[in-house]
Amino acid sequence: MKIDLHTHSLFSDGTDRPSELVNKALSQGVTTLALTDHDTIAGWDEAREWLRPGLDLVLGSEISCQTEDGISVHMLGLLFDRENQPLQEMMAQTRDNRLGRMERIIARMNTAGIEITLEEVHAQLSDGATLGRPHLADALVAKGLAKSRDEVFSDWLANSSPFYVSHYSPTPEVAIRLIKDAGGVAVIAHPLASLRGRVVSRESMDSYIAAGLDGIEVKHRDQTLEQQQILFDIAAKADLAMTGSSDYHGTGKMNELAEFTTDPDQWEKLESRANARRVIRL
Ligand code: AMP
Ligand code: ZN
Ligand code: FE
Ligand code: FE
C-alpha cells in the first residue's frame, strides 16, 4: 500500500493536470491518492474521469486558515460532500479575496521598483485555478527577474517579508467545523513547518482537537524528525490519525509524489470518521 493524502494540481499551484497526477500515481504504484488543491474542488471531476482500477481516489481540498493572531494554518479537508453549500461558500470567499490580496502584493512590489503586473501573473494561472503567490513567482521567473519559485519565496515573498499580505481565511476551528458539517475529515497539514513562518502553539492544537480535528500530518518534508515526534505524541494522546504525505506540486516544488506516505491502519481510522464512504474506486 502506498497512500499519499496531500497533492496539488494546476487547479491551484501544482503544475500537473489532475489527469497527469492520476496517471503518475498509477504508474508509480500509489494505491490511494488524495487531490487537495488550495481552496477549491475545481480539479475533482477531471481526476475522477481519468481514474482507472488500481487506484483509490480521495477528493479533498487544502483550506487556507488564519488564527486570530495572524498565523497561517493549512487544513486538509478530505471526503466531504461537494453539495454542502457553507463549505463551498467559504472557499469561494477565500478565492475572491486572493485577487485583492495579489493586487496589494503587486502594488508593494511596484513601489519598491519591481516591475510586474496583474496581467503577467494571470498569464501563469490555469483557467479556474486558485491564485497564489507561486503564480506571482512564476511571472517573475518568466520575466527573468528571478530563477525559481524557491528563490522568489526566499528573497521576496516569505510570510515575514514586507511584501507579504494575507487574505481572508477562516480560523482553523471554523474550517474544521465546516469540513465536519459537510461529512468530511479534517487533517491539519504540516503544523510545525517552521521554515514557512510562525507555527501554532500546543494550546491551539488542543483547541483544534476540541473542534473535532481528525488527523495530524506528521510525516512531511518541511518538518524535522524532532517536530514529527512532537506531533506523533499529540496525535497518540488524542487518538487522532497520523498521516504522512508528499504535498506534491509537480515541478513547482522539489517534493516527489508519495515521498512520505500514510500507514494503512491510520488511513482506515481516518476514513471511518467521514459520514459516508466517499473513496472513489473503480
Ligand atoms: P499562498 O497560498 O498564495 O499564500 O502561497 C502559499 C503557497 O506557496 C503554498 O501552498 C506553498 O505550496 C507555496 N510555496 C511556499 N514556499 C514555496 C517555495 N519556497 N517554493 C515553491 N512554492 C512555495
Ligand atoms: Zn501550494
Ligand atoms: Fe500547505
Ligand atoms: Fe499543500
PDB file of C-alpha atoms and ligand atoms in Angstrom:
ATOM      1  CA  MET A   1       0.000   0.000   0.000  1.00  0.00           C
ATOM      2  CA  LYS A   2       1.243   3.464  -0.910  1.00  0.00           C
ATOM      3  CA  ILE A   3      -1.085   6.158   0.428  1.00  0.00           C
ATOM      4  CA  ASP A   4      -0.473   9.829  -0.374  1.00  0.00           C
ATOM      5  CA  LEU A   5      -3.126  12.141   1.087  1.00  0.00           C
ATOM      6  CA  HIS A   6      -1.893  15.605   0.030  1.00  0.00           C
ATOM      7  CA  THR A   7      -1.162  16.681  -3.567  1.00  0.00           C
ATOM      8  CA  HIS A   8      -1.747  19.686  -5.815  1.00  0.00           C
ATOM      9  CA  SER A   9      -2.657  20.048  -9.489  1.00  0.00           C
ATOM     10  CA  LEU A  10      -2.710  23.089 -11.748  1.00  0.00           C
ATOM     11  CA  PHE A  11      -6.122  23.928 -10.295  1.00  0.00           C
ATOM     12  CA  SER A  12      -4.016  25.604  -7.596  1.00  0.00           C
ATOM     13  CA  ASP A  13      -0.223  25.943  -7.581  1.00  0.00           C
ATOM     14  CA  GLY A  14       0.753  22.478  -8.775  1.00  0.00           C
ATOM     15  CA  THR A  15       1.923  22.078 -12.371  1.00  0.00           C
ATOM     16  CA  ASP A  16       0.320  18.740 -13.393  1.00  0.00           C
ATOM     17  CA  ARG A  17      -3.186  18.389 -14.735  1.00  0.00           C
ATOM     18  CA  PRO A  18      -5.336  16.158 -12.488  1.00  0.00           C
ATOM     19  CA  SER A  19      -5.239  13.589 -15.317  1.00  0.00           C
ATOM     20  CA  GLU A  20      -1.413  13.542 -15.228  1.00  0.00           C
ATOM     21  CA  LEU A  21      -1.428  13.275 -11.464  1.00  0.00           C
ATOM     22  CA  VAL A  22      -3.692  10.226 -11.605  1.00  0.00           C
ATOM     23  CA  ASN A  23      -1.535   8.663 -14.323  1.00  0.00           C
ATOM     24  CA  LYS A  24       1.679   9.274 -12.397  1.00  0.00           C
ATOM     25  CA  ALA A  25       0.155   7.833  -9.237  1.00  0.00           C
ATOM     26  CA  LEU A  26      -0.893   4.681 -11.099  1.00  0.00           C
ATOM     27  CA  SER A  27       2.481   4.245 -12.794  1.00  0.00           C
ATOM     28  CA  GLN A  28       4.363   4.793  -9.531  1.00  0.00           C
ATOM     29  CA  GLY A  29       2.340   2.215  -7.637  1.00  0.00           C
ATOM     30  CA  VAL A  30       0.433   4.658  -5.447  1.00  0.00           C
ATOM     31  CA  THR A  31      -2.660   2.838  -4.170  1.00  0.00           C
ATOM     32  CA  THR A  32      -4.522   5.786  -2.600  1.00  0.00           C
ATOM     33  CA  LEU A  33      -4.209   9.364  -3.810  1.00  0.00           C
ATOM     34  CA  ALA A  34      -5.846  12.486  -2.446  1.00  0.00           C
ATOM     35  CA  LEU A  35      -6.176  15.589  -4.626  1.00  0.00           C
ATOM     36  CA  THR A  36      -6.067  18.615  -2.311  1.00  0.00           C
ATOM     37  CA  ASP A  37      -5.809  21.850  -4.263  1.00  0.00           C
ATOM     38  CA  HIS A  38      -5.828  25.082  -2.275  1.00  0.00           C
ATOM     39  CA  ASP A  39      -9.343  26.339  -1.507  1.00  0.00           C
ATOM     40  CA  THR A  40     -11.039  24.636  -4.445  1.00  0.00           C
ATOM     41  CA  ILE A  41     -12.560  21.413  -5.733  1.00  0.00           C
ATOM     42  CA  ALA A  42     -12.185  22.505  -9.371  1.00  0.00           C
ATOM     43  CA  GLY A  43      -9.909  19.559 -10.225  1.00  0.00           C
ATOM     44  CA  TRP A  44     -12.173  16.838  -8.809  1.00  0.00           C
ATOM     45  CA  ASP A  45     -14.116  15.969 -11.958  1.00  0.00           C
ATOM     46  CA  GLU A  46     -11.042  15.616 -14.156  1.00  0.00           C
ATOM     47  CA  ALA A  47      -9.277  13.408 -11.604  1.00  0.00           C
ATOM     48  CA  ARG A  48     -12.323  11.190 -11.361  1.00  0.00           C
ATOM     49  CA  GLU A  49     -12.698  11.000 -15.117  1.00  0.00           C
ATOM     50  CA  TRP A  50      -9.147   9.692 -15.552  1.00  0.00           C
ATOM     51  CA  LEU A  51      -9.259   7.209 -12.696  1.00  0.00           C
ATOM     52  CA  ARG A  52      -8.569   3.561 -13.549  1.00  0.00           C
ATOM     53  CA  PRO A  53      -8.723   0.375 -11.477  1.00  0.00           C
ATOM     54  CA  GLY A  54      -5.809   0.011  -9.066  1.00  0.00           C
ATOM     55  CA  LEU A  55      -6.006   3.472  -7.570  1.00  0.00           C
ATOM     56  CA  ASP A  56      -8.346   4.711  -4.859  1.00  0.00           C
ATOM     57  CA  LEU A  57      -9.132   8.398  -5.280  1.00  0.00           C
ATOM     58  CA  VAL A  58      -9.795  10.662  -2.302  1.00  0.00           C
ATOM     59  CA  LEU A  59     -11.175  14.068  -3.162  1.00  0.00           C
ATOM     60  CA  GLY A  60     -10.388  16.985  -0.913  1.00  0.00           C
ATOM     61  CA  SER A  61      -9.009  20.483  -0.598  1.00  0.00           C
ATOM     62  CA  GLU A  62      -6.324  22.246   1.427  1.00  0.00           C
ATOM     63  CA  ILE A  63      -8.150  25.072   3.153  1.00  0.00           C
ATOM     64  CA  SER A  64      -6.168  28.227   3.924  1.00  0.00           C
ATOM     65  CA  CYS A  65      -6.821  29.340   7.504  1.00  0.00           C
ATOM     66  CA  GLN A  66      -5.543  32.054   9.784  1.00  0.00           C
ATOM     67  CA  THR A  67      -5.518  32.160  13.568  1.00  0.00           C
ATOM     68  CA  GLU A  68      -6.771  35.247  15.383  1.00  0.00           C
ATOM     69  CA  ASP A  69      -3.164  36.290  15.965  1.00  0.00           C
ATOM     70  CA  GLY A  70      -2.310  36.007  12.281  1.00  0.00           C
ATOM     71  CA  ILE A  71      -0.606  32.623  11.987  1.00  0.00           C
ATOM     72  CA  SER A  72      -1.201  30.832   8.688  1.00  0.00           C
ATOM     73  CA  VAL A  73      -2.589  27.287   9.046  1.00  0.00           C
ATOM     74  CA  HIS A  74      -3.456  24.818   6.282  1.00  0.00           C
ATOM     75  CA  MET A  75      -6.321  22.415   6.937  1.00  0.00           C
ATOM     76  CA  LEU A  76      -6.797  19.409   4.679  1.00  0.00           C
ATOM     77  CA  GLY A  77     -10.474  18.587   4.217  1.00  0.00           C
ATOM     78  CA  LEU A  78     -10.980  15.112   2.741  1.00  0.00           C
ATOM     79  CA  LEU A  79     -14.084  13.136   1.744  1.00  0.00           C
ATOM     80  CA  PHE A  80     -16.567  15.956   2.272  1.00  0.00           C
ATOM     81  CA  ASP A  81     -19.861  16.273   0.432  1.00  0.00           C
ATOM     82  CA  ARG A  82     -19.385  18.637  -2.502  1.00  0.00           C
ATOM     83  CA  GLU A  83     -23.029  19.706  -2.307  1.00  0.00           C
ATOM     84  CA  ASN A  84     -22.515  21.274   1.109  1.00  0.00           C
ATOM     85  CA  GLN A  85     -23.010  24.992   0.494  1.00  0.00           C
ATOM     86  CA  PRO A  86     -21.406  26.633   3.557  1.00  0.00           C
ATOM     87  CA  LEU A  87     -18.077  24.936   2.845  1.00  0.00           C
ATOM     88  CA  GLN A  88     -18.198  25.848  -0.852  1.00  0.00           C
ATOM     89  CA  GLU A  89     -19.106  29.447   0.005  1.00  0.00           C
ATOM     90  CA  MET A  90     -16.203  29.721   2.411  1.00  0.00           C
ATOM     91  CA  MET A  91     -13.773  28.504  -0.257  1.00  0.00           C
ATOM     92  CA  ALA A  92     -15.298  30.903  -2.814  1.00  0.00           C
ATOM     93  CA  GLN A  93     -14.821  33.804  -0.404  1.00  0.00           C
ATOM     94  CA  THR A  94     -11.167  32.861   0.089  1.00  0.00           C
ATOM     95  CA  ARG A  95     -10.600  32.644  -3.670  1.00  0.00           C
ATOM     96  CA  ASP A  96     -12.230  36.059  -4.203  1.00  0.00           C
ATOM     97  CA  ASN A  97     -10.047  37.618  -1.542  1.00  0.00           C
ATOM     98  CA  ARG A  98      -6.889  36.173  -3.057  1.00  0.00           C
ATOM     99  CA  LEU A  99      -7.340  38.533  -6.010  1.00  0.00           C
ATOM    100  CA  GLY A 100      -7.391  41.777  -3.995  1.00  0.00           C
ATOM    101  CA  ARG A 101      -4.546  40.438  -1.932  1.00  0.00           C
ATOM    102  CA  MET A 102      -2.480  39.795  -5.056  1.00  0.00           C
ATOM    103  CA  GLU A 103      -3.141  43.361  -6.224  1.00  0.00           C
ATOM    104  CA  ARG A 104      -1.826  44.636  -2.909  1.00  0.00           C
ATOM    105  CA  ILE A 105       1.313  42.499  -3.069  1.00  0.00           C
ATOM    106  CA  ILE A 106       1.939  43.692  -6.636  1.00  0.00           C
ATOM    107  CA  ALA A 107       1.416  47.340  -5.616  1.00  0.00           C
ATOM    108  CA  ARG A 108       4.017  46.963  -2.865  1.00  0.00           C
ATOM    109  CA  MET A 109       6.457  45.374  -5.290  1.00  0.00           C
ATOM    110  CA  ASN A 110       5.877  48.106  -7.883  1.00  0.00           C
ATOM    111  CA  THR A 111       6.545  50.748  -5.209  1.00  0.00           C
ATOM    112  CA  ALA A 112       9.835  49.012  -4.475  1.00  0.00           C
ATOM    113  CA  GLY A 113      10.734  49.130  -8.167  1.00  0.00           C
ATOM    114  CA  ILE A 114       9.917  45.527  -9.075  1.00  0.00           C
ATOM    115  CA  GLU A 115       8.032  45.780 -12.367  1.00  0.00           C
ATOM    116  CA  ILE A 116       5.300  43.180 -12.505  1.00  0.00           C
ATOM    117  CA  THR A 117       1.610  43.401 -13.428  1.00  0.00           C
ATOM    118  CA  LEU A 118      -1.538  41.504 -12.529  1.00  0.00           C
ATOM    119  CA  GLU A 119      -1.914  40.516 -16.191  1.00  0.00           C
ATOM    120  CA  GLU A 120       1.528  38.902 -16.156  1.00  0.00           C
ATOM    121  CA  VAL A 121       0.578  36.961 -13.052  1.00  0.00           C
ATOM    122  CA  HIS A 122      -2.740  35.862 -14.573  1.00  0.00           C
ATOM    123  CA  ALA A 123      -0.855  34.572 -17.605  1.00  0.00           C
ATOM    124  CA  GLN A 124       0.731  31.986 -15.271  1.00  0.00           C
ATOM    125  CA  LEU A 125      -2.599  30.790 -13.896  1.00  0.00           C
ATOM    126  CA  SER A 126      -4.654  27.984 -15.420  1.00  0.00           C
ATOM    127  CA  ASP A 127      -8.352  28.589 -16.070  1.00  0.00           C
ATOM    128  CA  GLY A 128     -10.388  28.076 -12.928  1.00  0.00           C
ATOM    129  CA  ALA A 129      -7.358  27.738 -10.658  1.00  0.00           C
ATOM    130  CA  THR A 130      -6.861  29.286  -7.220  1.00  0.00           C
ATOM    131  CA  LEU A 131      -4.497  32.267  -7.456  1.00  0.00           C
ATOM    132  CA  GLY A 132      -1.489  32.249  -5.136  1.00  0.00           C
ATOM    133  CA  ARG A 133       1.982  33.605  -4.530  1.00  0.00           C
ATOM    134  CA  PRO A 134       3.545  30.813  -6.648  1.00  0.00           C
ATOM    135  CA  HIS A 135       1.887  32.315  -9.747  1.00  0.00           C
ATOM    136  CA  LEU A 136       3.440  35.678  -8.969  1.00  0.00           C
ATOM    137  CA  ALA A 137       6.754  33.867  -8.552  1.00  0.00           C
ATOM    138  CA  ASP A 138       6.270  32.189 -11.945  1.00  0.00           C
ATOM    139  CA  ALA A 139       5.589  35.599 -13.529  1.00  0.00           C
ATOM    140  CA  LEU A 140       8.813  36.990 -12.045  1.00  0.00           C
ATOM    141  CA  VAL A 141      10.706  33.957 -13.352  1.00  0.00           C
ATOM    142  CA  ALA A 142       9.099  34.342 -16.797  1.00  0.00           C
ATOM    143  CA  LYS A 143      10.322  37.967 -16.849  1.00  0.00           C
ATOM    144  CA  GLY A 144      13.832  36.930 -15.928  1.00  0.00           C
ATOM    145  CA  LEU A 145      13.653  38.721 -12.581  1.00  0.00           C
ATOM    146  CA  ALA A 146      14.187  35.510 -10.619  1.00  0.00           C
ATOM    147  CA  LYS A 147      15.441  31.978 -11.203  1.00  0.00           C
ATOM    148  CA  SER A 148      12.811  29.871  -9.444  1.00  0.00           C
ATOM    149  CA  ARG A 149       9.738  29.895  -7.221  1.00  0.00           C
ATOM    150  CA  ASP A 150      12.010  28.991  -4.368  1.00  0.00           C
ATOM    151  CA  GLU A 151      14.244  31.999  -4.947  1.00  0.00           C
ATOM    152  CA  VAL A 152      11.238  34.327  -5.063  1.00  0.00           C
ATOM    153  CA  PHE A 153       9.878  32.902  -1.809  1.00  0.00           C
ATOM    154  CA  SER A 154      13.168  33.274  -0.004  1.00  0.00           C
ATOM    155  CA  ASP A 155      14.001  36.733  -1.365  1.00  0.00           C
ATOM    156  CA  TRP A 156      10.624  38.436  -1.636  1.00  0.00           C
ATOM    157  CA  LEU A 157       7.534  36.512  -0.695  1.00  0.00           C
ATOM    158  CA  ALA A 158       8.144  34.796   2.647  1.00  0.00           C
ATOM    159  CA  ASN A 159       5.408  35.234   5.271  1.00  0.00           C
ATOM    160  CA  SER A 160       7.768  37.534   7.150  1.00  0.00           C
ATOM    161  CA  SER A 161       8.616  39.727   4.156  1.00  0.00           C
ATOM    162  CA  PRO A 162       7.427  43.341   3.784  1.00  0.00           C
ATOM    163  CA  PHE A 163       5.682  42.336   0.547  1.00  0.00           C
ATOM    164  CA  TYR A 164       3.603  39.702   2.285  1.00  0.00           C
ATOM    165  CA  VAL A 165      -0.133  40.376   2.510  1.00  0.00           C
ATOM    166  CA  SER A 166      -2.593  37.851   3.903  1.00  0.00           C
ATOM    167  CA  HIS A 167      -6.083  37.225   2.537  1.00  0.00           C
ATOM    168  CA  TYR A 168      -9.410  36.446   4.186  1.00  0.00           C
ATOM    169  CA  SER A 169      -9.283  32.990   5.709  1.00  0.00           C
ATOM    170  CA  PRO A 170     -11.452  31.239   8.274  1.00  0.00           C
ATOM    171  CA  THR A 171      -9.917  30.307  11.604  1.00  0.00           C
ATOM    172  CA  PRO A 172      -8.804  26.660  11.813  1.00  0.00           C
ATOM    173  CA  GLU A 173     -11.687  25.958  14.211  1.00  0.00           C
ATOM    174  CA  VAL A 174     -14.247  27.317  11.725  1.00  0.00           C
ATOM    175  CA  ALA A 175     -12.686  25.345   8.863  1.00  0.00           C
ATOM    176  CA  ILE A 176     -12.747  22.133  10.914  1.00  0.00           C
ATOM    177  CA  ARG A 177     -16.430  22.661  11.752  1.00  0.00           C
ATOM    178  CA  LEU A 178     -17.343  23.358   8.119  1.00  0.00           C
ATOM    179  CA  ILE A 179     -15.450  20.282   6.887  1.00  0.00           C
ATOM    180  CA  LYS A 180     -17.066  18.095   9.563  1.00  0.00           C
ATOM    181  CA  ASP A 181     -20.541  19.524   8.911  1.00  0.00           C
ATOM    182  CA  ALA A 182     -20.007  18.572   5.275  1.00  0.00           C
ATOM    183  CA  GLY A 183     -19.341  14.998   6.412  1.00  0.00           C
ATOM    184  CA  GLY A 184     -15.607  15.049   5.749  1.00  0.00           C
ATOM    185  CA  VAL A 185     -12.481  14.646   7.835  1.00  0.00           C
ATOM    186  CA  ALA A 186     -10.082  17.426   8.855  1.00  0.00           C
ATOM    187  CA  VAL A 187      -6.332  16.876   8.952  1.00  0.00           C
ATOM    188  CA  ILE A 188      -4.023  19.730   9.905  1.00  0.00           C
ATOM    189  CA  ALA A 189      -1.277  19.995   7.268  1.00  0.00           C
ATOM    190  CA  HIS A 190       2.412  20.417   8.227  1.00  0.00           C
ATOM    191  CA  PRO A 191       1.533  22.141  11.566  1.00  0.00           C
ATOM    192  CA  LEU A 192       5.161  22.584  12.668  1.00  0.00           C
ATOM    193  CA  ALA A 193       6.711  23.592   9.332  1.00  0.00           C
ATOM    194  CA  SER A 194       8.539  26.454  10.997  1.00  0.00           C
ATOM    195  CA  LEU A 195      10.637  27.423   7.979  1.00  0.00           C
ATOM    196  CA  ARG A 196       7.471  28.838   6.435  1.00  0.00           C
ATOM    197  CA  GLY A 197       6.765  31.202   9.305  1.00  0.00           C
ATOM    198  CA  ARG A 198       5.249  31.216  12.778  1.00  0.00           C
ATOM    199  CA  VAL A 199       3.547  27.971  13.774  1.00  0.00           C
ATOM    200  CA  VAL A 200       0.689  27.200  16.125  1.00  0.00           C
ATOM    201  CA  SER A 201       1.108  26.521  19.825  1.00  0.00           C
ATOM    202  CA  ARG A 202       0.236  23.383  21.761  1.00  0.00           C
ATOM    203  CA  GLU A 203      -2.792  25.225  23.183  1.00  0.00           C
ATOM    204  CA  SER A 204      -4.021  25.940  19.662  1.00  0.00           C
ATOM    205  CA  MET A 205      -3.672  22.262  18.783  1.00  0.00           C
ATOM    206  CA  ASP A 206      -5.826  21.439  21.807  1.00  0.00           C
ATOM    207  CA  SER A 207      -8.438  23.880  20.563  1.00  0.00           C
ATOM    208  CA  TYR A 208      -8.454  22.202  17.120  1.00  0.00           C
ATOM    209  CA  ILE A 209      -8.798  18.801  18.757  1.00  0.00           C
ATOM    210  CA  ALA A 210     -11.770  20.126  20.756  1.00  0.00           C
ATOM    211  CA  ALA A 211     -13.260  21.452  17.496  1.00  0.00           C
ATOM    212  CA  GLY A 212     -13.181  17.932  16.017  1.00  0.00           C
ATOM    213  CA  LEU A 213      -9.816  17.587  14.285  1.00  0.00           C
ATOM    214  CA  ASP A 214      -9.470  14.048  12.874  1.00  0.00           C
ATOM    215  CA  GLY A 215      -5.821  13.818  11.981  1.00  0.00           C
ATOM    216  CA  ILE A 216      -2.377  15.385  12.012  1.00  0.00           C
ATOM    217  CA  GLU A 217       0.073  15.404   9.097  1.00  0.00           C
ATOM    218  CA  VAL A 218       3.139  14.095  10.892  1.00  0.00           C
ATOM    219  CA  LYS A 219       5.491  12.998   8.123  1.00  0.00           C
ATOM    220  CA  HIS A 220       6.161  15.866   5.713  1.00  0.00           C
ATOM    221  CA  ARG A 221       9.454  17.129   4.295  1.00  0.00           C
ATOM    222  CA  ASP A 222       9.065  20.543   5.952  1.00  0.00           C
ATOM    223  CA  GLN A 223       9.037  19.008   9.458  1.00  0.00           C
ATOM    224  CA  THR A 224      12.159  17.696  11.205  1.00  0.00           C
ATOM    225  CA  LEU A 225      12.191  14.306  12.914  1.00  0.00           C
ATOM    226  CA  GLU A 226      12.004  16.146  16.206  1.00  0.00           C
ATOM    227  CA  GLN A 227       8.905  18.052  15.111  1.00  0.00           C
ATOM    228  CA  GLN A 228       7.400  14.817  13.792  1.00  0.00           C
ATOM    229  CA  GLN A 229       7.943  13.210  17.187  1.00  0.00           C
ATOM    230  CA  ILE A 230       6.104  16.055  18.940  1.00  0.00           C
ATOM    231  CA  LEU A 231       3.174  15.686  16.530  1.00  0.00           C
ATOM    232  CA  PHE A 232       3.207  11.908  16.895  1.00  0.00           C
ATOM    233  CA  ASP A 233       2.853  12.313  20.651  1.00  0.00           C
ATOM    234  CA  ILE A 234      -0.032  14.784  20.325  1.00  0.00           C
ATOM    235  CA  ALA A 235      -1.841  12.510  17.852  1.00  0.00           C
ATOM    236  CA  ALA A 236      -1.310   9.410  20.003  1.00  0.00           C
ATOM    237  CA  LYS A 237      -2.559  11.129  23.153  1.00  0.00           C
ATOM    238  CA  ALA A 238      -5.701  12.476  21.442  1.00  0.00           C
ATOM    239  CA  ASP A 239      -6.292   9.268  19.457  1.00  0.00           C
ATOM    240  CA  LEU A 240      -6.074  11.121  16.125  1.00  0.00           C
ATOM    241  CA  ALA A 241      -4.963   9.632  12.833  1.00  0.00           C
ATOM    242  CA  MET A 242      -1.355  10.365  11.830  1.00  0.00           C
ATOM    243  CA  THR A 243      -0.654  10.923   8.187  1.00  0.00           C
ATOM    244  CA  GLY A 244       2.409  11.245   6.013  1.00  0.00           C
ATOM    245  CA  SER A 245       2.238  12.834   2.600  1.00  0.00           C
ATOM    246  CA  SER A 246       4.174  14.411  -0.208  1.00  0.00           C
ATOM    247  CA  ASP A 247       2.457  17.780  -0.749  1.00  0.00           C
ATOM    248  CA  TYR A 248       3.428  17.172  -4.379  1.00  0.00           C
ATOM    249  CA  HIS A 249       3.275  20.281  -6.626  1.00  0.00           C
ATOM    250  CA  GLY A 250       4.643  18.876  -9.906  1.00  0.00           C
ATOM    251  CA  THR A 251       7.659  20.956 -10.960  1.00  0.00           C
ATOM    252  CA  GLY A 252       6.524  23.774  -8.632  1.00  0.00           C
ATOM    253  CA  LYS A 253       8.406  22.194  -5.721  1.00  0.00           C
ATOM    254  CA  MET A 254      11.046  19.530  -5.125  1.00  0.00           C
ATOM    255  CA  ASN A 255       8.516  17.247  -3.392  1.00  0.00           C
ATOM    256  CA  GLU A 256       8.200  13.853  -5.120  1.00  0.00           C
ATOM    257  CA  LEU A 257       4.888  12.048  -5.283  1.00  0.00           C
ATOM    258  CA  ALA A 258       4.488   9.658  -2.318  1.00  0.00           C
ATOM    259  CA  GLU A 259       7.865  10.637  -0.807  1.00  0.00           C
ATOM    260  CA  PHE A 260       6.050  10.290   2.520  1.00  0.00           C
ATOM    261  CA  THR A 261       3.002   8.075   2.946  1.00  0.00           C
ATOM    262  CA  THR A 262       0.295   7.214   5.450  1.00  0.00           C
ATOM    263  CA  ASP A 263       0.133   3.793   7.123  1.00  0.00           C
ATOM    264  CA  PRO A 264      -2.919   1.753   6.044  1.00  0.00           C
ATOM    265  CA  ASP A 265      -4.259   1.453   9.605  1.00  0.00           C
ATOM    266  CA  GLN A 266      -4.071   5.218  10.059  1.00  0.00           C
ATOM    267  CA  TRP A 267      -5.878   5.786   6.776  1.00  0.00           C
ATOM    268  CA  GLU A 268      -8.573   3.296   7.781  1.00  0.00           C
ATOM    269  CA  LYS A 269      -9.017   5.140  11.037  1.00  0.00           C
ATOM    270  CA  LEU A 270      -9.286   8.481   9.254  1.00  0.00           C
ATOM    271  CA  GLU A 271     -11.647   7.289   6.544  1.00  0.00           C
ATOM    272  CA  SER A 272     -14.001   5.716   9.065  1.00  0.00           C
ATOM    273  CA  ARG A 273     -14.549   9.162  10.576  1.00  0.00           C
ATOM    274  CA  ALA A 274     -16.240  10.549   7.440  1.00  0.00           C
ATOM    275  CA  ASN A 275     -20.037  10.333   7.493  1.00  0.00           C
ATOM    276  CA  ALA A 276     -20.205   8.326   4.269  1.00  0.00           C
ATOM    277  CA  ARG A 277     -17.950   6.131   2.156  1.00  0.00           C
ATOM    278  CA  ARG A 278     -16.697   8.581  -0.425  1.00  0.00           C
ATOM    279  CA  VAL A 279     -13.457   6.996  -1.611  1.00  0.00           C
ATOM    280  CA  ILE A 280     -13.743   6.503  -5.368  1.00  0.00           C
ATOM    281  CA  ARG A 281     -12.689   3.057  -6.567  1.00  0.00           C
ATOM    282  CA  LEU A 282     -13.407   1.552  -9.975  1.00  0.00           C
TER     283      LEU A 282
HETATM  284  P1  AMP B   1      -0.379  31.439  -0.932  1.00  0.00           P
HETATM  285  O1  AMP B   1      -1.385  30.320  -0.899  1.00  0.00           O
HETATM  286  O2  AMP B   1      -0.632  32.377  -2.049  1.00  0.00           O
HETATM  287  O3  AMP B   1      -0.219  32.122   0.386  1.00  0.00           O
HETATM  288  O4  AMP B   1       1.010  30.753  -1.265  1.00  0.00           O
HETATM  289  C1  AMP B   1       1.459  29.700  -0.460  1.00  0.00           C
HETATM  290  C2  AMP B   1       1.846  28.501  -1.318  1.00  0.00           C
HETATM  291  O5  AMP B   1       3.105  28.733  -1.858  1.00  0.00           O
HETATM  292  C3  AMP B   1       1.939  27.234  -0.511  1.00  0.00           C
HETATM  293  O6  AMP B   1       0.891  26.396  -0.840  1.00  0.00           O
HETATM  294  C4  AMP B   1       3.197  26.588  -0.915  1.00  0.00           C
HETATM  295  O7  AMP B   1       2.966  25.355  -1.534  1.00  0.00           O
HETATM  296  C5  AMP B   1       3.826  27.515  -1.918  1.00  0.00           C
HETATM  297  N1  AMP B   1       5.231  27.754  -1.505  1.00  0.00           N
HETATM  298  C6  AMP B   1       5.659  28.222  -0.324  1.00  0.00           C
HETATM  299  N2  AMP B   1       7.004  28.304  -0.299  1.00  0.00           N
HETATM  300  C7  AMP B   1       7.425  27.861  -1.511  1.00  0.00           C
HETATM  301  C8  AMP B   1       8.713  27.698  -2.116  1.00  0.00           C
HETATM  302  N3  AMP B   1       9.822  28.017  -1.449  1.00  0.00           N
HETATM  303  N4  AMP B   1       8.763  27.215  -3.365  1.00  0.00           N
HETATM  304  C9  AMP B   1       7.638  26.901  -4.041  1.00  0.00           C
HETATM  305  N5  AMP B   1       6.408  27.040  -3.521  1.00  0.00           N
HETATM  306  C10 AMP B   1       6.292  27.506  -2.281  1.00  0.00           C
HETATM  307 ZN    ZN B   2       0.754  25.057  -2.640  1.00  0.00          ZN
HETATM  308 FE    FE B   3       0.206  23.681   2.788  1.00  0.00          FE
HETATM  309 FE    FE B   4      -0.121  21.695   0.142  1.00  0.00          FE
END
